[in-house]
CSV table of C-alpha atoms in Angstrom, one decimal:
chain,number,residue,atom,x,y,z
A,1,UNK,CA,-17.4,-19.2,0.3
A,2,UNK,CA,-15.8,-15.9,1.3
A,3,UNK,CA,-14.5,-13.8,-1.6
A,4,UNK,CA,-11.1,-12.3,-0.6
A,5,UNK,CA,-10.3,-8.9,-1.9
A,6,UNK,CA,-6.8,-8.0,-3.3
A,7,UNK,CA,-4.4,-5.2,-3.0
A,8,UNK,CA,-2.4,-4.0,-6.0
A,9,UNK,CA,1.4,-4.0,-5.4
A,10,UNK,CA,3.8,-1.5,-6.9
A,11,UNK,CA,4.8,-4.0,-9.6
A,12,UNK,CA,1.2,-4.4,-10.7
A,13,UNK,CA,0.6,-7.8,-9.2
A,14,UNK,CA,-2.6,-8.4,-7.3
A,15,UNK,CA,-2.0,-9.9,-3.9
A,16,UNK,CA,-4.9,-11.3,-1.7
A,17,UNK,CA,-5.4,-9.0,1.2
A,18,UNK,CA,-6.0,-11.9,3.6
A,19,UNK,CA,-4.1,-15.1,3.9
A,20,UNK,CA,-3.0,-18.0,6.1
A,21,UNK,CA,0.2,-18.0,8.2
A,22,UNK,CA,2.2,-21.1,9.0
A,23,UNK,CA,4.8,-19.8,11.5
A,24,UNK,CA,5.5,-22.4,14.2
A,25,UNK,CA,3.2,-25.0,12.7
A,26,UNK,CA,5.3,-28.2,12.8
A,27,UNK,CA,6.3,-30.1,9.7
A,28,UNK,CA,4.9,-33.4,11.2
A,29,UNK,CA,1.8,-33.4,9.0
A,30,UNK,CA,0.3,-30.5,10.9
A,31,UNK,CA,1.3,-27.9,8.3
A,32,UNK,CA,0.0,-29.9,5.4
A,33,UNK,CA,-3.3,-30.5,7.2
A,34,UNK,CA,-3.8,-26.9,8.3
A,35,UNK,CA,-3.0,-25.5,4.8
A,36,UNK,CA,-5.3,-28.1,3.2
A,37,UNK,CA,-8.1,-26.9,5.5
A,38,UNK,CA,-7.4,-23.3,4.8
A,39,UNK,CA,-7.5,-23.9,1.0
A,40,UNK,CA,-10.7,-25.9,1.3
A,41,UNK,CA,-12.3,-23.0,3.3
A,42,UNK,CA,-11.4,-20.5,0.6
A,43,UNK,CA,-8.0,-19.1,1.5
A,44,UNK,CA,-5.9,-18.4,-1.5
A,45,UNK,CA,-2.8,-16.8,0.1
A,46,UNK,CA,-0.3,-19.0,2.1
A,47,UNK,CA,2.7,-17.6,3.9
A,48,UNK,CA,5.7,-19.7,4.8
A,49,UNK,CA,9.5,-19.3,5.0
A,50,UNK,CA,12.7,-21.3,4.8
A,51,UNK,CA,13.2,-20.8,8.5
A,52,UNK,CA,9.7,-22.3,9.3
A,53,UNK,CA,11.0,-25.6,8.1
A,54,UNK,CA,7.6,-26.4,6.6
A,55,UNK,CA,7.8,-25.3,2.9
A,56,UNK,CA,7.6,-28.9,1.8
A,57,UNK,CA,4.3,-29.6,3.5
A,58,UNK,CA,2.9,-26.3,2.2
A,59,UNK,CA,3.7,-27.4,-1.3
A,60,UNK,CA,2.2,-30.8,-0.7
A,61,UNK,CA,-1.1,-29.3,0.4
A,62,UNK,CA,-1.2,-27.0,-2.6
A,63,UNK,CA,-0.4,-29.8,-5.0
A,64,UNK,CA,-3.1,-32.0,-3.6
A,65,UNK,CA,-5.7,-29.3,-3.4
A,66,UNK,CA,-6.8,-29.5,-7.0
A,67,UNK,CA,-6.8,-25.6,-7.1
A,68,UNK,CA,-5.1,-24.2,-10.2
A,69,UNK,CA,-1.7,-22.8,-9.3
A,70,UNK,CA,-2.4,-19.3,-10.6
A,71,UNK,CA,-5.2,-19.0,-8.1
A,72,UNK,CA,-3.0,-19.4,-5.0
A,73,UNK,CA,-0.6,-16.7,-3.8
A,74,UNK,CA,2.4,-18.3,-2.1
A,75,UNK,CA,4.9,-16.3,0.0
A,76,UNK,CA,8.2,-17.6,1.3
A,77,UNK,CA,11.3,-16.0,2.7
A,78,UNK,CA,15.1,-16.3,2.5
A,79,UNK,CA,17.0,-16.8,5.8
A,80,UNK,CA,20.1,-14.9,6.9
A,81,UNK,CA,22.3,-18.0,6.4
A,82,UNK,CA,21.7,-17.7,2.6
A,83,UNK,CA,22.4,-14.0,2.2
A,84,UNK,CA,24.9,-12.8,-0.4
A,85,UNK,CA,24.3,-13.0,-4.2
A,86,UNK,CA,25.3,-16.6,-4.9
A,87,UNK,CA,24.0,-18.1,-1.6
A,88,UNK,CA,20.7,-16.4,-2.1
A,89,UNK,CA,20.3,-17.7,-5.7
A,90,UNK,CA,20.8,-21.2,-4.3
A,91,UNK,CA,18.3,-20.4,-1.5
A,92,UNK,CA,15.6,-19.3,-4.0
A,93,UNK,CA,16.1,-22.6,-5.9
A,94,UNK,CA,15.9,-24.6,-2.7
A,95,UNK,CA,12.6,-23.0,-1.7
A,96,UNK,CA,11.2,-23.7,-5.1
A,97,UNK,CA,12.3,-27.3,-4.9
A,98,UNK,CA,10.8,-27.8,-1.4
A,99,UNK,CA,7.6,-26.1,-2.4
A,100,UNK,CA,7.5,-28.1,-5.6
A,101,UNK,CA,6.6,-25.0,-7.5
A,102,UNK,CA,7.8,-23.4,-10.8
A,103,UNK,CA,7.6,-19.9,-9.3
A,104,UNK,CA,6.9,-18.2,-5.9
A,105,UNK,CA,4.5,-15.3,-5.9
A,106,UNK,CA,6.3,-13.3,-3.3
A,107,UNK,CA,9.8,-13.9,-1.8
A,108,UNK,CA,11.1,-11.8,1.0
A,109,UNK,CA,14.4,-11.2,2.8
A,110,UNK,CA,13.3,-12.5,6.2
A,111,UNK,CA,15.7,-10.3,8.3
A,112,UNK,CA,17.6,-7.1,7.4
A,113,UNK,CA,21.1,-8.0,8.5
A,114,UNK,CA,24.3,-9.2,6.8
A,115,UNK,CA,24.8,-9.0,3.0
A,116,UNK,CA,21.4,-7.5,2.4
A,117,UNK,CA,22.4,-5.8,-0.9
A,118,UNK,CA,23.8,-9.1,-2.4
A,119,UNK,CA,20.7,-11.0,-1.3
A,120,UNK,CA,18.4,-8.4,-2.8
A,121,UNK,CA,20.3,-8.5,-6.1
A,122,UNK,CA,19.6,-12.3,-6.2
A,123,UNK,CA,15.9,-11.6,-5.6
A,124,UNK,CA,15.9,-9.1,-8.4
A,125,UNK,CA,17.6,-11.7,-10.7
A,126,UNK,CA,15.1,-14.3,-9.6
A,127,UNK,CA,12.3,-12.0,-10.5
A,128,UNK,CA,13.8,-11.3,-13.9
A,129,UNK,CA,14.2,-15.0,-14.5
A,130,UNK,CA,10.5,-15.7,-13.7
A,131,UNK,CA,11.2,-17.6,-10.5
A,132,UNK,CA,9.6,-15.0,-8.4
A,133,UNK,CA,6.7,-12.7,-9.2
A,134,UNK,CA,7.1,-10.0,-6.5
A,135,UNK,CA,10.0,-9.3,-4.1
A,136,UNK,CA,10.0,-7.7,-0.7
A,137,UNK,CA,11.6,-7.3,2.7
A,138,UNK,CA,10.6,-8.1,6.3
A,139,UNK,CA,11.3,-6.7,9.7
A,140,UNK,CA,12.7,-3.5,8.2
A,141,UNK,CA,12.4,-0.4,10.5
A,142,UNK,CA,12.7,3.2,9.4
A,143,UNK,CA,16.4,3.1,10.3
A,144,UNK,CA,17.1,-0.1,8.4
A,145,UNK,CA,15.0,1.2,5.5
A,146,UNK,CA,17.2,4.2,5.2
A,147,UNK,CA,20.3,2.0,5.3
A,148,UNK,CA,19.3,-0.3,2.5
A,149,UNK,CA,16.2,0.5,0.4
A,150,UNK,CA,17.4,3.7,-1.3
A,151,UNK,CA,20.2,1.7,-3.0
A,152,UNK,CA,17.9,-1.1,-4.3
A,153,UNK,CA,17.2,-1.0,-8.1
A,154,UNK,CA,13.8,-2.6,-7.6
A,155,UNK,CA,11.5,-1.1,-5.0
A,156,UNK,CA,10.2,-3.6,-2.4
A,157,UNK,CA,6.6,-4.6,-3.2
A,158,UNK,CA,6.0,-5.6,0.5
A,159,UNK,CA,7.5,-5.0,3.9
A,160,UNK,CA,6.3,-7.7,6.4
A,161,UNK,CA,6.6,-6.3,9.9
A,162,UNK,CA,4.9,-6.6,13.3
A,163,UNK,CA,1.6,-4.8,13.2
A,164,UNK,CA,-1.5,-4.7,15.3
A,165,UNK,CA,-3.7,-2.0,17.0
A,166,UNK,CA,-1.0,-1.6,19.7
A,167,UNK,CA,1.8,-1.1,17.2
A,168,UNK,CA,0.6,0.7,14.0
A,169,UNK,CA,4.0,1.5,12.5
A,170,UNK,CA,3.1,5.1,11.6
A,171,UNK,CA,6.7,6.4,10.9
A,172,UNK,CA,7.5,3.4,8.8
A,173,UNK,CA,4.3,3.6,6.8
A,174,UNK,CA,5.1,7.2,5.9
A,175,UNK,CA,8.4,6.0,4.4
A,176,UNK,CA,6.8,3.1,2.6
A,177,UNK,CA,4.2,5.4,1.0
A,178,UNK,CA,7.1,7.0,-1.0
A,179,UNK,CA,7.6,3.6,-2.8
A,180,UNK,CA,4.0,2.4,-2.7
A,181,UNK,CA,5.3,-0.6,-0.6
A,182,UNK,CA,2.4,-2.6,1.0
A,183,UNK,CA,2.6,-3.4,4.7
A,184,UNK,CA,2.0,-7.0,5.7
A,185,UNK,CA,1.3,-7.7,9.3
A,186,UNK,CA,2.9,-10.5,11.3
A,187,UNK,CA,1.3,-11.0,14.7
A,188,UNK,CA,-1.8,-9.2,13.5
A,189,UNK,CA,-3.6,-10.3,16.6
A,190,UNK,CA,-0.8,-9.2,18.9
A,191,UNK,CA,0.2,-12.9,19.4
A,192,UNK,CA,-3.0,-13.4,21.4
A,193,UNK,CA,-2.3,-10.6,23.9
A,194,UNK,CA,-5.3,-10.8,26.3
A,195,UNK,CA,-5.0,-7.0,27.1
A,196,UNK,CA,-5.6,-6.2,23.4
A,197,UNK,CA,-8.5,-8.5,23.1
A,198,UNK,CA,-10.1,-7.0,26.2
A,199,UNK,CA,-9.8,-3.4,25.1
A,200,UNK,CA,-13.2,-1.8,25.8
A,201,UNK,CA,-13.4,-0.2,22.3
A,202,UNK,CA,-12.8,-3.6,20.7
A,203,UNK,CA,-15.3,-5.4,23.0
A,204,UNK,CA,-17.9,-2.7,22.2
A,205,UNK,CA,-17.4,-3.1,18.5
A,206,UNK,CA,-17.6,-6.9,18.7
A,207,UNK,CA,-20.9,-6.5,20.5
A,208,UNK,CA,-22.2,-4.0,17.9
A,209,UNK,CA,-21.3,-6.1,14.9
A,210,UNK,CA,-21.9,-9.5,16.4
A,211,UNK,CA,-18.2,-10.5,15.8
A,212,UNK,CA,-15.4,-11.7,18.1
A,213,UNK,CA,-12.5,-9.4,19.1
A,214,UNK,CA,-10.2,-11.0,16.7
A,215,UNK,CA,-12.5,-10.3,13.8
A,216,UNK,CA,-12.7,-6.7,14.8
A,217,UNK,CA,-8.9,-6.4,14.9
A,218,UNK,CA,-8.5,-8.0,11.6
A,219,UNK,CA,-11.2,-5.9,10.0
A,220,UNK,CA,-9.4,-2.7,11.3
A,221,UNK,CA,-6.2,-3.9,9.8
A,222,UNK,CA,-7.7,-4.7,6.4
A,223,UNK,CA,-9.4,-1.2,6.4
A,224,UNK,CA,-5.9,0.2,7.2
A,225,UNK,CA,-4.7,-1.2,3.9
A,226,UNK,CA,-2.6,-3.9,5.7
A,227,UNK,CA,-2.3,-7.5,4.5
A,228,UNK,CA,-3.0,-10.0,7.3
A,229,UNK,CA,-2.5,-13.7,7.5
A,230,UNK,CA,-3.5,-15.0,11.0
A,231,UNK,CA,-2.5,-18.6,11.9
A,232,UNK,CA,-4.5,-21.3,13.5
A,233,UNK,CA,-4.5,-25.1,13.4
A,234,UNK,CA,-8.2,-25.2,14.4
A,235,UNK,CA,-10.8,-25.5,11.6
A,236,UNK,CA,-13.4,-23.3,13.4
A,237,UNK,CA,-10.9,-20.5,13.9
A,238,UNK,CA,-9.4,-20.8,10.4
A,239,UNK,CA,-13.0,-20.4,9.2
A,240,UNK,CA,-14.0,-17.5,11.5
A,241,UNK,CA,-10.8,-15.5,11.0
A,242,UNK,CA,-11.7,-14.7,7.4
A,243,UNK,CA,-15.3,-13.7,8.1
A,244,UNK,CA,-14.5,-10.0,8.2
A,245,UNK,CA,-15.7,-8.9,4.8
A,246,UNK,CA,-19.5,-8.7,5.6
A,247,UNK,CA,-19.2,-5.5,7.7
A,248,UNK,CA,-17.2,-2.3,7.8
A,249,UNK,CA,-16.0,0.0,10.6
A,250,UNK,CA,-17.0,3.7,10.3
A,251,UNK,CA,-14.5,6.5,10.1
A,252,UNK,CA,-15.1,7.3,13.8
A,253,UNK,CA,-14.6,3.7,14.8
A,254,UNK,CA,-11.4,3.5,12.8
A,255,UNK,CA,-10.2,6.6,14.7
A,256,UNK,CA,-11.0,5.0,18.1
A,257,UNK,CA,-9.0,1.9,17.0
A,258,UNK,CA,-6.1,4.1,15.8
A,259,UNK,CA,-6.0,5.7,19.2
A,260,UNK,CA,-4.9,2.4,20.7
A,261,UNK,CA,-1.5,2.7,19.1
A,262,UNK,CA,1.3,2.5,21.7
A,263,UNK,CA,4.0,3.1,19.1
A,264,UNK,CA,6.1,0.1,19.9
A,265,UNK,CA,5.9,-3.7,19.7
A,266,UNK,CA,7.4,-6.8,21.2
A,267,UNK,CA,10.2,-7.2,18.7
A,268,UNK,CA,12.8,-4.4,18.0
A,269,UNK,CA,14.9,-5.2,14.9
A,270,UNK,CA,17.1,-2.2,15.8
A,271,UNK,CA,18.1,-3.6,19.2
A,272,UNK,CA,21.8,-4.5,19.8
A,273,UNK,CA,22.6,-8.1,19.4
A,274,UNK,CA,19.5,-9.1,17.4
A,275,UNK,CA,21.4,-9.8,14.2
A,276,UNK,CA,23.9,-12.0,15.9
A,277,UNK,CA,21.2,-13.9,17.9
A,278,UNK,CA,19.1,-14.6,14.7
A,279,UNK,CA,22.1,-15.6,12.6
A,280,UNK,CA,22.9,-18.3,15.2
A,281,UNK,CA,19.3,-19.3,15.9
A,282,UNK,CA,19.2,-22.4,13.7
A,283,UNK,CA,20.5,-24.1,10.5
A,284,UNK,CA,18.1,-23.9,7.6
A,285,UNK,CA,20.3,-26.5,5.8
A,286,UNK,CA,19.9,-29.1,8.4
A,287,UNK,CA,17.4,-31.1,6.4
A,288,UNK,CA,19.3,-31.0,3.1
């Protein structure tokens, strides 16, 4: 079974550097089955969110796994609908109840709009109360970082943003270095972008190391000190995604991968209208 290394967060907690994502896996038994498979194959880091509507199935898979709770890192996220201090405190408790857990290892503000300061104070209070071990943010750009983070009492342990070889977030990473905030990648495989997978440098490295293109990309990200959690519902892919710790890219190979950076991604959190669109996207209280 693969041994997954960890990164040390700025609060001292050890977070597995590789995990399993559950975005867009339905709560029709599919999430429970996929998480159960991932745990059986050695994954010990599961990422979910209130807005994924599958926290309950993630919790069921964890409960039935037989794995001690302190060996599994669980991340969830607060949705915009529950921003503001009191609403966020309730949102944290709702996530705990759905997951069936006494604490969440990492809890993030899913989007950086609305009453971010109030929501962040609730995360800080939840951490002080032992309900959350580490707290962080998501989709925070350099502009949004400057707007909010300097006023936080507790530095974010993590910022979960779009990251892959085509979008390496260099200006943001320079800011995050000042607070030792770890970058977590959503869409680490570029959401399956065929152009990315067919890049000649990636194909050449795949041939050299007898790996597939996805494994080369994930290895590059791990060596870039980025936490990744690719998603799949297929057992073979869940197994192969984590087989990236038996080889290492050279410094020159890392440089050729870094040269693929286009400096932008598919999602722009700074774009006009994004906050309004996301706030009206869905109702996270619909199943309560």
